XYZ file of C-alpha atoms in Angstrom:
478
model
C 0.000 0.000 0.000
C 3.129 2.612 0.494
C 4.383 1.911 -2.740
C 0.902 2.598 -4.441
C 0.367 5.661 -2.590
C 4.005 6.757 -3.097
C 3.693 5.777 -6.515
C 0.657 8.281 -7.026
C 2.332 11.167 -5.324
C 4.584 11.259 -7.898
C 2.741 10.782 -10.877
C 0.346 13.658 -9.529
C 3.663 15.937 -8.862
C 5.186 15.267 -12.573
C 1.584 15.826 -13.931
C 1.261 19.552 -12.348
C 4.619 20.058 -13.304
C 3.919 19.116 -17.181
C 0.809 21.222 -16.936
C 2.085 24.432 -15.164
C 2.537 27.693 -17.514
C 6.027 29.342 -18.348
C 6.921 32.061 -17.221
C 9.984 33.609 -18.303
C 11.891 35.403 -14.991
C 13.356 38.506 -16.556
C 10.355 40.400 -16.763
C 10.170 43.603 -14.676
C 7.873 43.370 -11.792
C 5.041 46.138 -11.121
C 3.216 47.976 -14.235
C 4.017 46.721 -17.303
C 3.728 47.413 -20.468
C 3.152 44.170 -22.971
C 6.342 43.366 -25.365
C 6.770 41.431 -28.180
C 7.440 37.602 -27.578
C 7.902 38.492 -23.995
C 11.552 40.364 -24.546
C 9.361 44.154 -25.180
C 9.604 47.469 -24.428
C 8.152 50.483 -24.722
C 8.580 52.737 -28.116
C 5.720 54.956 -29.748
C 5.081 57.965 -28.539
C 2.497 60.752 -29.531
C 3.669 63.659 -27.301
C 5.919 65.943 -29.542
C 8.003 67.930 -27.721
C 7.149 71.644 -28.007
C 9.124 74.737 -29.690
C 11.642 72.122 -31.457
C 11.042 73.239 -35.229
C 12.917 71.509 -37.564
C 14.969 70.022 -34.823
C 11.926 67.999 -33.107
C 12.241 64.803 -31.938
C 10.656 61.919 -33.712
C 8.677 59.730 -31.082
C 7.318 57.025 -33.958
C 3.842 56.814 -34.552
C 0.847 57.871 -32.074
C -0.731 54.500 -30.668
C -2.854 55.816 -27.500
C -3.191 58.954 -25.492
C -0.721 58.909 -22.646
C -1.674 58.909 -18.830
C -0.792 57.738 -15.929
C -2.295 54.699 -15.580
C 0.145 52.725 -17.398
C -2.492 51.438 -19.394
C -0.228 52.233 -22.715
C 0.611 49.389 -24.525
C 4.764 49.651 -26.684
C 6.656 47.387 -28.294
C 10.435 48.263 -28.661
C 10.618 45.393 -31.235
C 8.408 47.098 -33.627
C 8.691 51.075 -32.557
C 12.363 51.566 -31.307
C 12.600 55.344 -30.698
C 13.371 55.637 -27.032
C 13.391 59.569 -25.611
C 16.801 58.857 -23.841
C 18.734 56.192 -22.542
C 21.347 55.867 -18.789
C 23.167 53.198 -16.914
C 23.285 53.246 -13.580
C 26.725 52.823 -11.111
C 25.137 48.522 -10.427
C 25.370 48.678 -14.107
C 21.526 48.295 -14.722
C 20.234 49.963 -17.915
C 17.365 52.455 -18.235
C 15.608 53.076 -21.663
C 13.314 55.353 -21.437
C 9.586 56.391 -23.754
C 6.858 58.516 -22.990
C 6.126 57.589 -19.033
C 7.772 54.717 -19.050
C 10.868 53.095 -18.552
C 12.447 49.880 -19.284
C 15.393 48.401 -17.462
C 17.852 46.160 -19.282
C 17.968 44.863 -22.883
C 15.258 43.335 -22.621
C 11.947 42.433 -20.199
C 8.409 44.593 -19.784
C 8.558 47.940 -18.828
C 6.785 49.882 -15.850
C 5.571 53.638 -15.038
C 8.700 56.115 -14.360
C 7.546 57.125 -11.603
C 7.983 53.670 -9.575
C 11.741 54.095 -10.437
C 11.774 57.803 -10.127
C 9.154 59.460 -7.932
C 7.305 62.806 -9.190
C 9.357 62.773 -12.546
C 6.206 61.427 -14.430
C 3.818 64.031 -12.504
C 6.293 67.011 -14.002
C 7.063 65.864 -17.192
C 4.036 65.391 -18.396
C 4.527 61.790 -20.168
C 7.943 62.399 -21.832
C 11.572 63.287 -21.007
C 13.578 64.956 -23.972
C 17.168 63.956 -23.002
C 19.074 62.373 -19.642
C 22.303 62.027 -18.198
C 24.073 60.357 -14.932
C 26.470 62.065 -13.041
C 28.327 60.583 -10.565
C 28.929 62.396 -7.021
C 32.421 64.628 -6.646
C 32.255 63.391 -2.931
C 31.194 59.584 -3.162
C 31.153 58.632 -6.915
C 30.827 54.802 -5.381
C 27.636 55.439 -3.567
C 26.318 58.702 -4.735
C 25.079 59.439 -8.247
C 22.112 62.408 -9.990
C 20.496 61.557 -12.678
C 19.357 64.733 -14.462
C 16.342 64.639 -16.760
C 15.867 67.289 -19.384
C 12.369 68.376 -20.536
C 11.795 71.537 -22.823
C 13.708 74.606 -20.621
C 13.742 72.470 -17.358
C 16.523 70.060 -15.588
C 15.251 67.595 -13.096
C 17.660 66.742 -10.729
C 17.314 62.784 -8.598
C 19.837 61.797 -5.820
C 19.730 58.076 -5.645
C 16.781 58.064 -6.602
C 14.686 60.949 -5.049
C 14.200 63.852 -6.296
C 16.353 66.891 -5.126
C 14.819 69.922 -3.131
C 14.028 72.852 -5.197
C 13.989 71.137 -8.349
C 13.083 70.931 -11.163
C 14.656 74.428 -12.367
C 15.507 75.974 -15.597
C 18.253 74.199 -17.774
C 20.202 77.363 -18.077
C 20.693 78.087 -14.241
C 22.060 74.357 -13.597
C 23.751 74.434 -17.289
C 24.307 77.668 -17.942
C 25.222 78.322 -22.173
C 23.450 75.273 -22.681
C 20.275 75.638 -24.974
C 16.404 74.278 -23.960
C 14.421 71.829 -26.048
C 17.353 69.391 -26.071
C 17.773 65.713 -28.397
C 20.119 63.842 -26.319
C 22.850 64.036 -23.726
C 25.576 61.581 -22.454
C 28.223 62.233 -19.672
C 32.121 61.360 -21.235
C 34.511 61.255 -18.121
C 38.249 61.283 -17.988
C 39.878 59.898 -20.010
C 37.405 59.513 -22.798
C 36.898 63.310 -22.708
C 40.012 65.824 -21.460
C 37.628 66.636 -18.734
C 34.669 65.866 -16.779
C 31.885 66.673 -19.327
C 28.022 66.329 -20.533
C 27.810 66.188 -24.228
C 24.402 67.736 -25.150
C 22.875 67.340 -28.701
C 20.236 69.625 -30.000
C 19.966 68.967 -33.888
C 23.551 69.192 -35.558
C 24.531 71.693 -32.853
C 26.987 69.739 -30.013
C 27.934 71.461 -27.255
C 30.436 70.021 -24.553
C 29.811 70.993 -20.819
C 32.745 71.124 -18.686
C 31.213 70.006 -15.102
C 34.383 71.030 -13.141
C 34.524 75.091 -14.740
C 30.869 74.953 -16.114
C 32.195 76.367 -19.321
C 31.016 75.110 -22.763
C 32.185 74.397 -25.923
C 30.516 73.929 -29.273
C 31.366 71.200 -31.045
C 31.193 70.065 -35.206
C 30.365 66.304 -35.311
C 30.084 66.263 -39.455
C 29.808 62.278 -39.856
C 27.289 62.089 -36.977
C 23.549 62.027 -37.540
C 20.948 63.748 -35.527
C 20.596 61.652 -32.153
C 17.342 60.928 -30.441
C 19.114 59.557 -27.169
C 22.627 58.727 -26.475
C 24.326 56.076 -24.444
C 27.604 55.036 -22.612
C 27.727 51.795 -22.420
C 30.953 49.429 -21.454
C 33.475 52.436 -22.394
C 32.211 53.188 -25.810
C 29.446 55.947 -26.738
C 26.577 55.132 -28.922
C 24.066 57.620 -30.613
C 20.555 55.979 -31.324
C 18.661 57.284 -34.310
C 15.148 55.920 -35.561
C 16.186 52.041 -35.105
C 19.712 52.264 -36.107
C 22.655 52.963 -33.097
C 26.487 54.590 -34.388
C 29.160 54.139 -32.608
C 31.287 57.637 -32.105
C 34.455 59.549 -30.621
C 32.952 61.454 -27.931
C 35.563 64.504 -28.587
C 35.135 64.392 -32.377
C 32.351 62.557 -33.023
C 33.866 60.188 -35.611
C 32.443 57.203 -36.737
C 34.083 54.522 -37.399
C 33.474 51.186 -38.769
C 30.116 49.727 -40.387
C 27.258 52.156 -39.469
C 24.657 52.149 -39.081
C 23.407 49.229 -37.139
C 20.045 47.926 -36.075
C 19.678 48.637 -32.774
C 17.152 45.346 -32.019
C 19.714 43.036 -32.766
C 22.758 44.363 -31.052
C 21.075 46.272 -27.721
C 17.645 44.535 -27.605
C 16.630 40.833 -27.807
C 14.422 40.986 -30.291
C 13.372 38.902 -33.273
C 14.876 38.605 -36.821
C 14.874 41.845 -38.527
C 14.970 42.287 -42.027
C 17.061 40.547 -44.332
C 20.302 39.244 -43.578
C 23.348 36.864 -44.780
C 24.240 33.871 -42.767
C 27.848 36.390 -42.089
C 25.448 39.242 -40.955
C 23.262 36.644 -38.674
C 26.718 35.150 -36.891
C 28.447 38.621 -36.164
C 25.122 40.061 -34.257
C 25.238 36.835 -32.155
C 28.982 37.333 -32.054
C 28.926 40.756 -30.957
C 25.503 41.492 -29.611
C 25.446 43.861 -26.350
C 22.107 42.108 -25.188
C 23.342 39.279 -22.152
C 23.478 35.811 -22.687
C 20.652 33.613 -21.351
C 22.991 30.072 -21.488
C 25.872 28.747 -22.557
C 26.649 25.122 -22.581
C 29.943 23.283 -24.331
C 29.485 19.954 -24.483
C 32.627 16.517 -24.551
C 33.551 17.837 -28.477
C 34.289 21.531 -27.184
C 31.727 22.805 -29.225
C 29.752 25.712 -28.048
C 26.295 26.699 -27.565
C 25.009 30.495 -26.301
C 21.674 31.087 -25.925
C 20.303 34.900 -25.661
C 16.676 35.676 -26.675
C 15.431 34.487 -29.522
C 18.344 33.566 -31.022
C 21.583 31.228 -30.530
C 24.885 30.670 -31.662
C 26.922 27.443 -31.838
C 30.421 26.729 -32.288
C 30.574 23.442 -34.277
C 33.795 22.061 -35.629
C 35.175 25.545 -35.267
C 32.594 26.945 -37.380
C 30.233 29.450 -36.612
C 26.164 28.860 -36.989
C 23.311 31.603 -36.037
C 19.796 30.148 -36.022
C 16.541 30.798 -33.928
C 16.083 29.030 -30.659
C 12.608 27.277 -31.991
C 14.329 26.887 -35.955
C 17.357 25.178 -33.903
C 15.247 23.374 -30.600
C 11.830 22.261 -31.613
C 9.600 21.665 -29.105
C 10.065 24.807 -26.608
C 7.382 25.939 -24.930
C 9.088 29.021 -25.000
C 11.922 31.059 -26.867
C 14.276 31.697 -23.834
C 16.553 29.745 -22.064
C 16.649 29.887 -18.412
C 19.967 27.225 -18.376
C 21.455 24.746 -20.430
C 24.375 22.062 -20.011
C 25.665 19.416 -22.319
C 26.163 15.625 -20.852
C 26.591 12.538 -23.113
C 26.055 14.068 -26.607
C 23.281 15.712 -25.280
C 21.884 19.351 -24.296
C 19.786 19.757 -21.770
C 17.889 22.683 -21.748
C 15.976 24.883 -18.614
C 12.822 26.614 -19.174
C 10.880 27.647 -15.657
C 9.893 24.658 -14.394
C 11.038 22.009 -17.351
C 13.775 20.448 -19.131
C 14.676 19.156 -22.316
C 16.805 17.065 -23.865
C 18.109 17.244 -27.630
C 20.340 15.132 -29.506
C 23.005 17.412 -30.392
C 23.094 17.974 -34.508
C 26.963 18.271 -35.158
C 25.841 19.473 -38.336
C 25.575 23.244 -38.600
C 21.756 24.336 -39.856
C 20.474 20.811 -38.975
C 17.797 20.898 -35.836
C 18.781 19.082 -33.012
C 16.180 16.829 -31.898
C 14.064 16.282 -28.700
C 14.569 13.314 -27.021
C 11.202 10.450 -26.119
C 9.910 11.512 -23.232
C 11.107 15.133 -22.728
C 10.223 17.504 -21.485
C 10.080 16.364 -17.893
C 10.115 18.366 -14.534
C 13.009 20.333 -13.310
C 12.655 18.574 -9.854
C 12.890 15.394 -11.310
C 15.485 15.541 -13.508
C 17.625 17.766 -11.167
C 16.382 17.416 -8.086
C 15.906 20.874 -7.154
C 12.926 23.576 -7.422
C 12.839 27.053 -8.119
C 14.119 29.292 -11.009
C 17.746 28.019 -12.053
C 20.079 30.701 -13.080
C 22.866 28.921 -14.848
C 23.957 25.009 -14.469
C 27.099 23.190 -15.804
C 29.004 20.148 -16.258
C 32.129 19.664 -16.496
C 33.410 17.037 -19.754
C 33.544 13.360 -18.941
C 32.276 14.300 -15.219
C 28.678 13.334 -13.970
C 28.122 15.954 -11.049
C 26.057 18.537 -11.901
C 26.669 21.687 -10.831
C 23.243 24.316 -10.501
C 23.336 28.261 -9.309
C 20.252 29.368 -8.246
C 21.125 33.100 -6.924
C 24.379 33.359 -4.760
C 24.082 29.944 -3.995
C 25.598 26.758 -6.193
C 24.162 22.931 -4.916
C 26.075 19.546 -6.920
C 23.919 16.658 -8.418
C 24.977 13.285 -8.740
C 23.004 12.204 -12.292
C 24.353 9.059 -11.915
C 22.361 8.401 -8.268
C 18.729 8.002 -8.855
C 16.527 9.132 -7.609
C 18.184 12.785 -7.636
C 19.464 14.636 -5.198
C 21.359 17.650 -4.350
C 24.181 18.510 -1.027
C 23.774 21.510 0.923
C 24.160 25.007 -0.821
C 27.113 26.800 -1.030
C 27.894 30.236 -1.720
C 29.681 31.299 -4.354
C 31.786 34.544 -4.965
C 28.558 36.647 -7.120
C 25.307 37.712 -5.936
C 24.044 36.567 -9.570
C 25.184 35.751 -12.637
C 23.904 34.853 -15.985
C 25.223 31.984 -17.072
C 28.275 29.544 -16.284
C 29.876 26.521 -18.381
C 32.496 24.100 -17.921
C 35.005 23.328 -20.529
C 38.096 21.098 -20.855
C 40.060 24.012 -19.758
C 37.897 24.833 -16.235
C 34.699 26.679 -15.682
C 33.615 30.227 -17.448
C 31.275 32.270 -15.093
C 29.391 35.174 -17.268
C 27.940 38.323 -16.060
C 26.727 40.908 -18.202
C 29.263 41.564 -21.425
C 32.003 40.043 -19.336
C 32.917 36.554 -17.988
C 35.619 35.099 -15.083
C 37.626 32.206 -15.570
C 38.435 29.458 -12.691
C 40.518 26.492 -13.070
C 37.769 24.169 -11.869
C 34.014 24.443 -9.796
C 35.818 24.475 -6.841
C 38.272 26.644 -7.318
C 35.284 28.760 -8.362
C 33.582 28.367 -4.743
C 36.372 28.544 -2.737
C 38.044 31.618 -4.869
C 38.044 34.783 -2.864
C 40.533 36.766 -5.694
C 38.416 37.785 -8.319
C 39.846 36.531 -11.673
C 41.142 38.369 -14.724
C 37.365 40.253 -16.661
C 37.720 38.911 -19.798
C 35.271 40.036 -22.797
C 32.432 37.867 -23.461
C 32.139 39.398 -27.688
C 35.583 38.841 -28.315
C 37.097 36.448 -26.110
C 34.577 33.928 -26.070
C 32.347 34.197 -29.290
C 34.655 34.999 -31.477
C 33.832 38.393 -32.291
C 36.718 40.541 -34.056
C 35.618 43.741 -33.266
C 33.659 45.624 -30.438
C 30.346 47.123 -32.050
């Protein structure tokens, strides 16, 4: 009779678990504002900013009237025209359109005013240009944000915004004209010295914080910006879609620009037209974070972000779409993925898969009888998993969930997991394990240890090494 009932427990558990809804976890929490294929954002806007002439900003098409309800529906796939764009000191990025705000490169967006307090009561539904500024007396702690809307400058302290603002743009940035297009801070020793460059049209004018004195600048090869961005050292200048890269000082351009900003700074679907050369280098050199990576006995490589993924077969390069390359997903995004005996095994919310691995670039790998199956069964753990690895040849499975890493013997059935441990991150996006040690990865940038536990015990933080160039082969920074 215990066997029956114990038999029936678990058939009921796996049954719930087959039946339960995914739900990706990268989604900002609060109002939100429905995206495209669940990686959206907010774009259209039909406030146009007043007194700009020819000079005005293009917001996209009008969808609905604006409030504050956040009952306005964007997609940043489809209308990518954001009003301005920052990055804070934890490295999180804020997009903003109209009264809302998105965080990251991709996820829903919510209300500005649940980020930043008041700004959405004064600015009336749309911000014309922004800029961070760290603090002269704790840049580490300490940082204003200043928002720019027709002649005023709106001034938040981490987060709150600053007595006796907002006040007029030419009293906190005196020479520095109203009704402005974009603005980025350049810091030494990108810039000579502490400055804001401001865009308004063609004209550029350069801000020196420390003397308050301003200089006009020519940036010929440049084209008008609707929001600009520094983003891991480099400047970028979005316009309509497209994103340039630029010389802060000059405004230069070099390389091949313009770019489509949805498939380098947003995970978003296929775009328009491309070659197989075009498809590889986005996944190559995309800024948007990577979801998994797994690299299985054969050293080749799989990286998951969005949509899309990029393997490493035979030392050649494939791009495909997640459901073109893994039929069978519920969903497009990976939570986590490992390889283990010619196989992938791949995490969405509360489900895994296996695939055959295809060693044959453009061929689908297939789903293995049986599959998908719970996560607690096949790993022995619940919750949301946010990267898990195995090293070649090895059968202990090694899962992060947070700041906390727990080992699973796959060879021990039924399975189970050892006490957690912390490890040296409070997150991180993904991890792998390759013939040469384990690969941690957070944000554009990923940490090397020898082995998982040198990773646990390691209390030196390891060379940063560049997640584009030095691990997906990309052979220049876009």
């Amino acid at each position: 009779m215990r066997l029956l009932i114990q038999t029936f427990t678990i058939c009921l558990a796996l049954s719930l678990c087959l039946a339960a809804p995914s739900h990706h976890h990268e989604g900002v929490k609060g109002e939100k504002v429905i995206g495209a294929s669940d990686h959206s954002d907010d774009h259209t806007n039909d406030h146009a900013h007043s007194d700009h002439g020819p000079n005005q900003k293009n917001h996209g098409p009008a969808h609905h009237d604006n409030d504050h309800s956040g009952n306005q529906h964007f997609d940043r796939c489809q209308e990518l025209v954001f009003d301005a764009a920052i990055e804070n000191k934890e490295g999180v990025q804020y997009f903003f359109k109209d009264n809302h705000v998105f965080k990251g490169f991709h996820g829903d967006g919510e209300l500005t005013n649940k980020t930043f307090p008041e700004l959405d009561d004064h600015l009336l539904g749309h911000v014309d240009a922004a800029v961070r500024v760290p603090s002269e007396d704790s840049p580490d702690h300490h940082e204003h944000f200043y928002f720019f809307l027709d002649d005023k400058v709106f001034s938040y302290e981490n987060h709150k915004l600053e007595e006796g603002f907002p006040k007029a743009i030419s009293e906190v940035f005196p020479g520095i004209p109203d009704h402005l297009d974009a603005a980025v801070e350049c810091h030494k020793p990108d810039c000579p010295n502490n400055t804001v460059v401001f865009f308004k049209g063609h004209e550029i004018y350069h801000f020196d914080l420390d003397t308050k004195e301003v200089h006009e600048k020519e940036f010929k090869s440049m084209p008008n910006c609707s929001a600009a961005f520094r983003y891991a050292g480099h400047y970028y200048c979005f316009h309509g879609h497209d994103f340039s890269k630029f010389d802060p000082n000059t405004g230069e351009v070099n390389g091949k620009y313009p770019k489509e900003a949805r498939e380098y700074f947003m995970s978003c679907p296929h775009y328009g037209d491309k070659t197989e050369e075009e498809h590889i280098e986005r996944e190559q050199c995309s800024h948007v974070h990577l979801d998994a990576v797994a690299e299985d006995d054969d050293h080749d490589l799989f990286a998951f972000r969005g949509h899309h993924y990029l393997s490493k077969i035979d030392d050649k390069y494939h791009a495909g779409t997640v459901q073109s390359g893994f039929k069978g997903l519920e969903d497009e995004h990976v939570d986590a993925a490992f390889a283990h005996e010619n196989h992938i095994h791949i995490i969405q919310d509360k489900k895994v898969y296996v695939y055959n691995i295809s060693h044959t670039p453009g061929v689908a790998h297939t789903l293995r009888d049986g599959y998908p199956k719970c996560v607690k069964e096949t790993v022995g753990l619940e919750g949301h998993i946010d990267a898990a690895f195995i090293c070649p040849k090895e059968h202990i499975l090694h899962v992060i969930q947070g700041d906390k890493i727990y080992d699973v013997n796959l060879e021990v059935e039924p399975h189970t997991h050892t006490e957690a441990r912390p490890i040296p991150f409070k997150h991180v996006d993904t991890a792998f394990c390759g013939a040469d040690g384990v690969s941690v990865v957070i944000d554009d940038d990923f940490y090397h240890y020898e082995s998982p536990a040198t990773f646990i015990t390691s209390r030196i933080l390891p060379v940063k090494k560049d997640v584009a160039k030095e691990l997906l082969g990309c052979d220049h920074h876009v």
